[in-house]
CSV table of C-alpha atoms and ligand atoms in Angstrom, one decimal:
chain,number,residue,atom,x,y,z
J,1,MET,CA,41.2,-26.4,10.1
J,2,THR,CA,38.9,-25.4,12.7
J,3,LYS,CA,39.9,-26.0,16.4
J,4,LYS,CA,37.8,-28.9,16.9
J,5,LYS,CA,39.5,-32.0,17.6
J,6,THR,CA,38.7,-35.1,15.4
J,7,ALA,CA,36.8,-37.5,16.9
J,8,LEU,CA,39.7,-40.1,17.1
J,9,PRO,CA,42.5,-38.3,18.4
J,10,LYS,CA,44.6,-41.2,20.0
J,11,LYS,CA,44.7,-43.5,17.2
J,12,ARG,CA,45.3,-41.2,14.5
J,13,SER,CA,48.4,-39.6,15.9
J,14,GLY,CA,50.4,-43.0,16.0
J,15,PRO,CA,53.0,-43.9,18.0
J,16,SER,CA,55.7,-41.4,18.0
J,17,SER,CA,54.1,-38.2,18.0
J,18,PRO,CA,52.7,-37.0,21.5
J,19,ARG,CA,54.0,-33.8,20.7
J,20,HIS,CA,52.6,-32.9,17.6
J,21,THR,CA,51.0,-29.5,17.8
J,22,HIS,CA,47.9,-29.4,16.0
J,23,GLY,CA,47.4,-25.9,16.3
J,24,GLN,CA,46.6,-23.5,13.4
J,25,GLY,CA,50.0,-22.0,13.7
J,26,HIS,CA,52.0,-25.0,12.7
J,27,CYS,CA,49.7,-25.6,9.5
J,28,VAL,CA,50.0,-21.9,8.6
J,29,ASP,CA,53.8,-22.3,8.8
J,30,LEU,CA,53.9,-25.2,6.7
J,31,LEU,CA,51.3,-23.4,4.2
J,32,ARG,CA,54.1,-20.8,3.6
J,33,GLN,CA,56.7,-23.4,2.7
J,34,LEU,CA,54.8,-25.9,0.6
J,35,SER,CA,56.4,-24.7,-2.9
J,36,ALA,CA,59.5,-24.8,-1.6
J,37,TYR,CA,58.7,-28.4,-0.3
J,38,ILE,CA,57.2,-29.6,-3.5
J,39,ASP,CA,60.3,-28.1,-5.5
J,40,ASP,CA,62.6,-29.9,-3.2
J,41,GLU,CA,64.2,-26.6,-2.1
J,42,LEU,CA,64.3,-27.2,1.6
J,43,PRO,CA,67.0,-28.5,3.9
J,44,SER,CA,66.5,-32.3,4.9
J,45,ASP,CA,65.8,-31.6,8.7
J,46,ILE,CA,62.8,-29.3,7.5
J,47,CYS,CA,61.6,-31.7,4.9
J,48,ARG,CA,61.4,-34.5,7.6
J,49,GLU,CA,59.8,-32.1,10.1
J,50,ILE,CA,57.0,-31.3,7.2
J,51,ARG,CA,56.8,-35.0,6.5
J,52,ARG,CA,56.1,-35.8,10.0
J,53,HIS,CA,53.3,-33.1,10.3
J,54,LEU,CA,51.6,-34.4,7.2
J,55,GLY,CA,51.7,-38.0,8.5
J,56,THR,CA,49.4,-36.6,11.6
J,57,CYS,CA,47.7,-33.6,9.9
J,58,PRO,CA,45.2,-34.9,7.3
J,59,ASN,CA,44.0,-31.5,6.5
J,60,CYS,CA,47.6,-30.6,5.6
J,61,GLU,CA,48.0,-33.6,3.7
J,62,ILE,CA,45.4,-33.4,1.3
J,63,PHE,CA,46.0,-29.3,1.1
J,64,ILE,CA,49.6,-30.4,-0.1
J,65,ALA,CA,48.2,-32.9,-2.7
J,66,SER,CA,45.8,-30.5,-4.2
J,67,LEU,CA,48.7,-27.9,-4.8
J,68,GLN,CA,50.8,-30.7,-5.9
J,69,HIS,CA,48.1,-31.4,-8.4
J,70,THR,CA,48.1,-28.0,-9.4
J,71,VAL,CA,51.6,-28.0,-10.4
J,72,THR,CA,51.3,-31.1,-12.3
J,73,LEU,CA,48.3,-29.9,-14.1
J,74,CYS,CA,50.1,-26.4,-15.0
J,75,GLN,CA,53.2,-28.6,-16.0
J,76,HIS,CA,50.9,-30.4,-18.5
J,77,HIS,CA,48.9,-27.4,-19.7
J,78,PRO,CA,47.8,-27.7,-23.4
J,79,VAL,CA,48.0,-25.1,-25.8
J,80,PRO,CA,46.8,-25.6,-29.5
J,81,PRO,CA,49.4,-25.9,-31.9
J,82,LEU,CA,50.1,-23.0,-34.3
J,83,ASN,CA,49.0,-23.8,-37.9
J,84,SER,CA,51.6,-23.3,-40.7
J,85,ALA,CA,49.2,-20.8,-42.4
J,86,ASP,CA,49.4,-18.4,-39.4
J,87,ARG,CA,53.0,-19.0,-39.0
J,88,ALA,CA,53.5,-18.0,-42.4
J,89,ASN,CA,51.4,-15.0,-42.3
J,90,MET,CA,52.8,-13.7,-38.8
J,91,ARG,CA,56.1,-13.8,-40.7
J,92,ARG,CA,55.2,-11.7,-43.4
J,93,ALA,CA,53.4,-9.3,-41.2
J,94,ILE,CA,56.4,-9.1,-39.0
J,95,LEU,CA,58.7,-8.1,-42.0
J,96,ASP,CA,56.3,-6.0,-43.2
J,97,GLY,CA,56.0,-4.1,-39.9
J,98,ALA,CA,60.0,-4.0,-39.9
J,99,ASN,CA,60.3,-2.2,-43.2
J,100,ALA,CA,57.5,0.1,-42.5
J,101,ARG,CA,58.9,1.1,-39.0
O,1,MET,CA,64.8,-3.1,-16.8
O,2,ARG,CA,67.5,-3.8,-18.8
O,3,ALA,CA,68.6,-7.3,-20.2
O,4,THR,CA,71.5,-8.2,-17.5
O,5,ALA,CA,73.2,-11.3,-18.4
O,6,PRO,CA,76.5,-12.1,-18.3
O,7,LYS,CA,78.9,-11.2,-21.4
O,8,PRO,CA,79.5,-14.4,-23.8
O,9,PRO,CA,81.5,-14.4,-26.6
O,10,GLN,CA,80.6,-11.7,-29.5
O,11,ARG,CA,78.3,-12.9,-32.1
O,12,PRO,CA,79.4,-12.2,-35.6
O,13,ALA,CA,77.1,-9.1,-37.2
O,14,MET,CA,73.7,-10.7,-38.2
O,15,GLN,CA,72.8,-11.0,-41.6
O,16,GLU,CA,69.2,-10.0,-41.8
O,17,PRO,CA,66.7,-11.3,-43.3
O,18,ASP,CA,68.3,-14.9,-43.3
O,19,GLU,CA,69.3,-14.9,-39.7
O,20,PHE,CA,65.8,-13.4,-38.8
O,21,ASP,CA,64.1,-16.4,-40.4
O,22,LYS,CA,66.3,-18.9,-38.7
O,23,LEU,CA,65.7,-17.0,-35.4
O,24,TYR,CA,61.7,-17.0,-36.4
O,25,ARG,CA,61.6,-20.7,-37.7
O,26,ASP,CA,63.6,-22.1,-34.5
O,27,HIS,CA,61.6,-19.9,-32.0
O,28,VAL,CA,57.9,-18.9,-33.1
O,29,ASP,CA,56.3,-22.3,-31.9
O,30,LEU,CA,58.1,-21.7,-28.3
O,31,ILE,CA,56.9,-18.0,-28.3
O,32,TYR,CA,53.4,-18.7,-29.5
O,33,ARG,CA,53.0,-21.1,-26.8
O,34,TYR,CA,54.0,-18.9,-24.2
O,35,ALA,CA,52.3,-16.0,-25.7
O,36,HIS,CA,49.2,-18.3,-25.6
O,37,ARG,CA,49.5,-19.0,-22.0
O,38,LEU,CA,49.7,-15.5,-21.0
O,39,CYS,CA,46.8,-14.1,-23.2
O,40,GLY,CA,44.6,-17.0,-23.0
O,41,GLU,CA,43.5,-16.7,-26.6
O,42,THR,CA,44.6,-17.1,-30.1
O,43,GLU,CA,44.2,-13.9,-31.4
O,44,SER,CA,46.2,-11.8,-28.6
O,45,ALA,CA,48.6,-14.6,-28.5
O,46,LYS,CA,49.3,-13.9,-32.2
O,47,ASP,CA,49.7,-10.2,-31.6
O,48,LEU,CA,52.1,-10.9,-29.1
O,49,VAL,CA,54.2,-13.0,-31.0
O,50,GLN,CA,54.3,-10.4,-33.8
O,51,GLU,CA,55.2,-7.6,-31.5
O,52,THR,CA,57.9,-9.8,-30.1
O,53,PHE,CA,59.6,-10.8,-32.9
O,54,LEU,CA,59.2,-7.3,-34.6
O,55,ASN,CA,61.2,-6.1,-31.3
O,56,ALA,CA,63.7,-9.0,-31.9
O,57,TYR,CA,64.2,-8.0,-35.8
O,58,GLN,CA,64.9,-4.6,-34.8
O,59,GLY,CA,67.3,-5.7,-31.7
O,60,LEU,CA,69.0,-8.5,-33.6
O,61,LYS,CA,72.0,-6.5,-34.6
O,62,ASP,CA,72.6,-5.3,-30.9
O,63,PHE,CA,72.0,-8.9,-29.6
O,64,ARG,CA,75.2,-10.1,-28.7
O,65,GLY,CA,74.5,-13.5,-27.6
O,66,GLU,CA,74.5,-12.2,-23.9
O,67,ALA,CA,71.7,-14.7,-23.0
O,68,LYS,CA,70.5,-17.7,-24.7
O,69,VAL,CA,68.2,-16.9,-27.3
O,70,SER,CA,65.2,-18.2,-26.1
O,71,THR,CA,65.9,-16.2,-22.9
O,72,TRP,CA,66.3,-13.1,-24.8
O,73,LEU,CA,63.1,-13.6,-26.8
O,74,TYR,CA,60.8,-14.3,-23.4
O,75,THR,CA,62.2,-11.2,-22.1
O,76,ILE,CA,60.9,-9.4,-25.1
O,77,ALA,CA,57.5,-11.2,-25.2
O,78,SER,CA,57.1,-10.3,-21.2
O,79,ARG,CA,57.7,-6.7,-21.8
O,80,ALA,CA,55.7,-6.4,-24.9
O,81,CYS,CA,52.8,-8.1,-23.0
O,82,ILE,CA,52.9,-5.8,-20.3
O,83,ARG,CA,53.2,-2.5,-22.6
O,84,MET,CA,50.0,-4.2,-24.4
O,85,ARG,CA,47.9,-5.0,-21.5
O,86,ARG,CA,48.9,-1.8,-19.9
O,87,LYS,CA,47.5,-0.1,-23.2
O,88,ARG,CA,44.5,-2.1,-23.1
O,89,LYS,CA,43.1,-1.9,-19.7
O,90,GLY,CA,44.6,0.8,-17.3
O,91,GLN,CA,43.1,-0.9,-13.8
O,92,PRO,CA,46.4,-1.6,-11.2
O,93,GLU,CA,47.2,-5.1,-10.5
O,94,HIS,CA,46.4,-6.5,-6.9
O,95,GLU,CA,48.7,-8.0,-4.8
O,96,LEU,CA,48.2,-11.5,-3.6
O,97,SER,CA,48.8,-12.4,0.1
O,98,ILE,CA,49.5,-15.5,1.9
O,99,GLU,CA,47.2,-14.9,4.6
O,100,GLU,CA,44.2,-14.8,1.8
O,101,PHE,CA,45.2,-18.7,0.9
O,102,VAL,CA,44.8,-19.8,4.7
O,103,PRO,CA,41.8,-22.0,5.0
O,104,THR,CA,39.5,-20.7,7.3
O,105,SER,CA,37.5,-24.1,7.8
O,106,GLU,CA,38.3,-27.8,7.6
O,107,GLY,CA,36.1,-27.9,4.4
O,108,GLU,CA,38.2,-25.5,2.8
O,109,PHE,CA,41.7,-27.4,3.7
O,110,ARG,CA,40.3,-30.3,2.2
O,111,LEU,CA,39.1,-29.2,-1.1
O,112,GLN,CA,40.3,-31.3,-4.0
O,113,ILE,CA,41.3,-31.8,-7.5
O,114,PRO,CA,39.9,-34.5,-9.1
O,115,MET,CA,43.0,-36.5,-10.3
O,116,ASP,CA,43.0,-39.9,-8.5
O,117,GLY,CA,44.9,-42.2,-10.5
O,118,LEU,CA,44.7,-40.5,-13.6
O,119,SER,CA,47.9,-39.3,-15.4
O,120,PRO,CA,47.9,-35.4,-16.1
O,121,GLU,CA,47.0,-35.8,-19.7
O,122,GLU,CA,43.9,-37.8,-18.6
O,123,ALA,CA,42.8,-35.5,-16.0
O,124,LEU,CA,43.1,-32.7,-18.6
O,125,GLN,CA,40.8,-34.5,-20.7
O,126,ASN,CA,38.0,-33.6,-18.4
O,127,LYS,CA,36.7,-30.1,-20.4
O,128,GLU,CA,35.6,-28.5,-17.2
O,129,LEU,CA,39.0,-28.9,-15.6
O,130,ARG,CA,40.9,-27.8,-18.6
O,131,GLN,CA,38.4,-24.4,-18.7
O,132,ALA,CA,38.9,-24.1,-15.1
O,133,LEU,CA,42.5,-24.0,-15.0
O,134,ASP,CA,42.5,-21.8,-17.9
O,135,GLN,CA,40.2,-19.3,-16.2
O,136,ALA,CA,42.3,-19.6,-13.0
O,137,ILE,CA,45.3,-18.4,-15.0
O,138,GLU,CA,43.5,-15.6,-16.4
O,139,LYS,CA,42.3,-14.4,-13.6
O,140,LEU,CA,45.7,-14.3,-11.6
O,141,PRO,CA,47.3,-10.8,-11.7
O,142,GLN,CA,49.7,-10.6,-14.5
O,143,LYS,CA,53.2,-10.5,-12.6
O,144,TYR,CA,51.9,-14.0,-10.8
O,145,ARG,CA,50.7,-15.2,-14.0
O,146,MET,CA,53.8,-14.4,-15.9
O,147,ALA,CA,56.1,-16.3,-12.9
O,148,LEU,CA,53.7,-19.3,-13.0
O,149,VAL,CA,53.6,-19.9,-16.6
O,150,LEU,CA,57.6,-19.5,-16.9
O,151,ARG,CA,58.2,-21.4,-14.4
O,152,ASP,CA,55.6,-24.2,-14.1
O,153,MET,CA,54.4,-24.3,-17.7
O,154,GLU,CA,57.5,-23.3,-19.6
O,155,GLY,CA,59.6,-25.2,-17.2
O,156,LEU,CA,62.3,-22.7,-16.7
O,157,SER,CA,64.5,-22.3,-13.6
O,158,ALA,CA,63.7,-19.8,-10.9
O,159,LYS,CA,66.9,-18.1,-11.8
O,160,GLU,CA,66.3,-17.8,-15.7
O,161,VAL,CA,62.6,-16.3,-14.7
O,162,GLY,CA,64.2,-14.0,-12.6
O,163,ALA,CA,66.3,-12.9,-15.3
O,164,ILE,CA,63.3,-12.5,-17.5
O,165,MET,CA,61.0,-10.8,-15.2
O,166,GLY,CA,64.1,-8.6,-13.8
O,167,LEU,CA,63.6,-10.0,-10.3
O,168,ASN,CA,65.8,-12.0,-7.8
O,169,GLU,CA,65.0,-15.8,-7.4
O,170,ARG,CA,63.7,-15.2,-4.1
O,171,ALA,CA,60.8,-12.9,-5.5
O,172,VAL,CA,60.4,-15.3,-8.2
O,173,LYS,CA,59.4,-18.0,-5.6
O,174,SER,CA,57.5,-16.0,-3.6
O,175,ARG,CA,55.0,-14.8,-6.6
O,176,LEU,CA,55.2,-18.4,-7.8
O,177,HIS,CA,53.9,-19.7,-4.6
O,178,ARG,CA,51.1,-17.2,-4.4
O,179,ALA,CA,50.2,-18.1,-8.0
O,180,ARG,CA,50.2,-21.7,-7.0
O,181,LEU,CA,47.9,-21.1,-4.2
O,182,PHE,CA,45.6,-19.0,-6.1
O,183,VAL,CA,45.3,-21.6,-8.8
O,184,ARG,CA,44.7,-24.4,-6.1
O,185,ARG,CA,41.8,-22.5,-4.6
O,186,GLU,CA,40.2,-21.7,-7.7
O,187,LEU,CA,40.5,-25.3,-9.2
O,188,SER,CA,39.5,-27.0,-5.9
O,189,ALA,CA,36.6,-24.6,-5.0
O,190,ARG,CA,34.7,-25.3,-8.4
O,191,GLY,CA,33.8,-28.6,-7.3
O,192,ILE,CA,34.8,-30.3,-10.6
O,193,THR,CA,33.8,-33.9,-10.9
O,194,HIS,CA,36.0,-36.8,-12.2
O,195,HIS,CA,33.9,-36.7,-15.4
O,196,GLY,CA,33.1,-33.6,-16.8
O,197,ASP,CA,30.0,-34.7,-18.5
O,198,HIS,CA,28.2,-35.2,-15.3
O,199,LYS,CA,26.9,-31.8,-14.2
O,200,SER,CA,25.7,-32.9,-11.0
O,201,GLY,CA,27.6,-30.4,-9.0
O,202,GLY,CA,30.8,-31.9,-7.6
O,203,LEU,CA,32.5,-33.9,-5.1
O,204,ARG,CA,32.5,-31.3,-2.0
O,205,SER,CA,31.3,-33.2,0.7
V,1,ZN,ZN1,48.3,-29.4,9.3
């Protein structure tokens, strides 16, 4: 997100967004709200505004996609299962420990 | 911080060790998974599980069903984890600020995580990506890691996470957001390719 304008300004911003603000400020404000946006916790008017921004700002669009991917990966984070020997050994150790304390 | 959950009906006095066995049987896998995600490896996870259930065993007779059993165990495990870590290494936790995650270049903005067209399970078949995720989580300062693990990995609500960590929902969400931004940056900055077996450096163009 540098100040430099993209090479194809008019075409990209589409028909309805002449007042789209490409400034750094807008993108940073959005970045603060992205988790709330992903978790669907924002009021609908703010969501609409964010969607409008995303439609005209490829940087933010890519950024939010990568944050969404991060959340999805975390939600599927694999953990090797506990085997039954460990399960039994730990149980014994806990009961021993409880009796010892 | 004490458990501060609303009072539900009184439970009958518990019959150790039968009641303990049921508690253990029903929840050991859950707590092990949580412990593994917090600790990042098997041996510490097992230590944490034992410490958790030992504390639970001793607290069982006082547990009056004020919270869901799983919430109660998550809370015990979280506190035990903080205690155990503090003992192991004394360095202070650093705070994460939103500002440090604001991209400063177009390239940084556009870093990506290789998932296009893949299900998360398929994407995580990529060993490089899986390891990067594990390492990113491990690098997170503990209080952020705990919020992320409880919310995004264990799938609890922000309210439940708050009850476990002794925080209000707003604070949970703030930590969660920073934690996600941290992990995103760690994952995307690695330039992982679609197939982990290509050691060619990545898709960072
Ligand atoms: Zn933007």
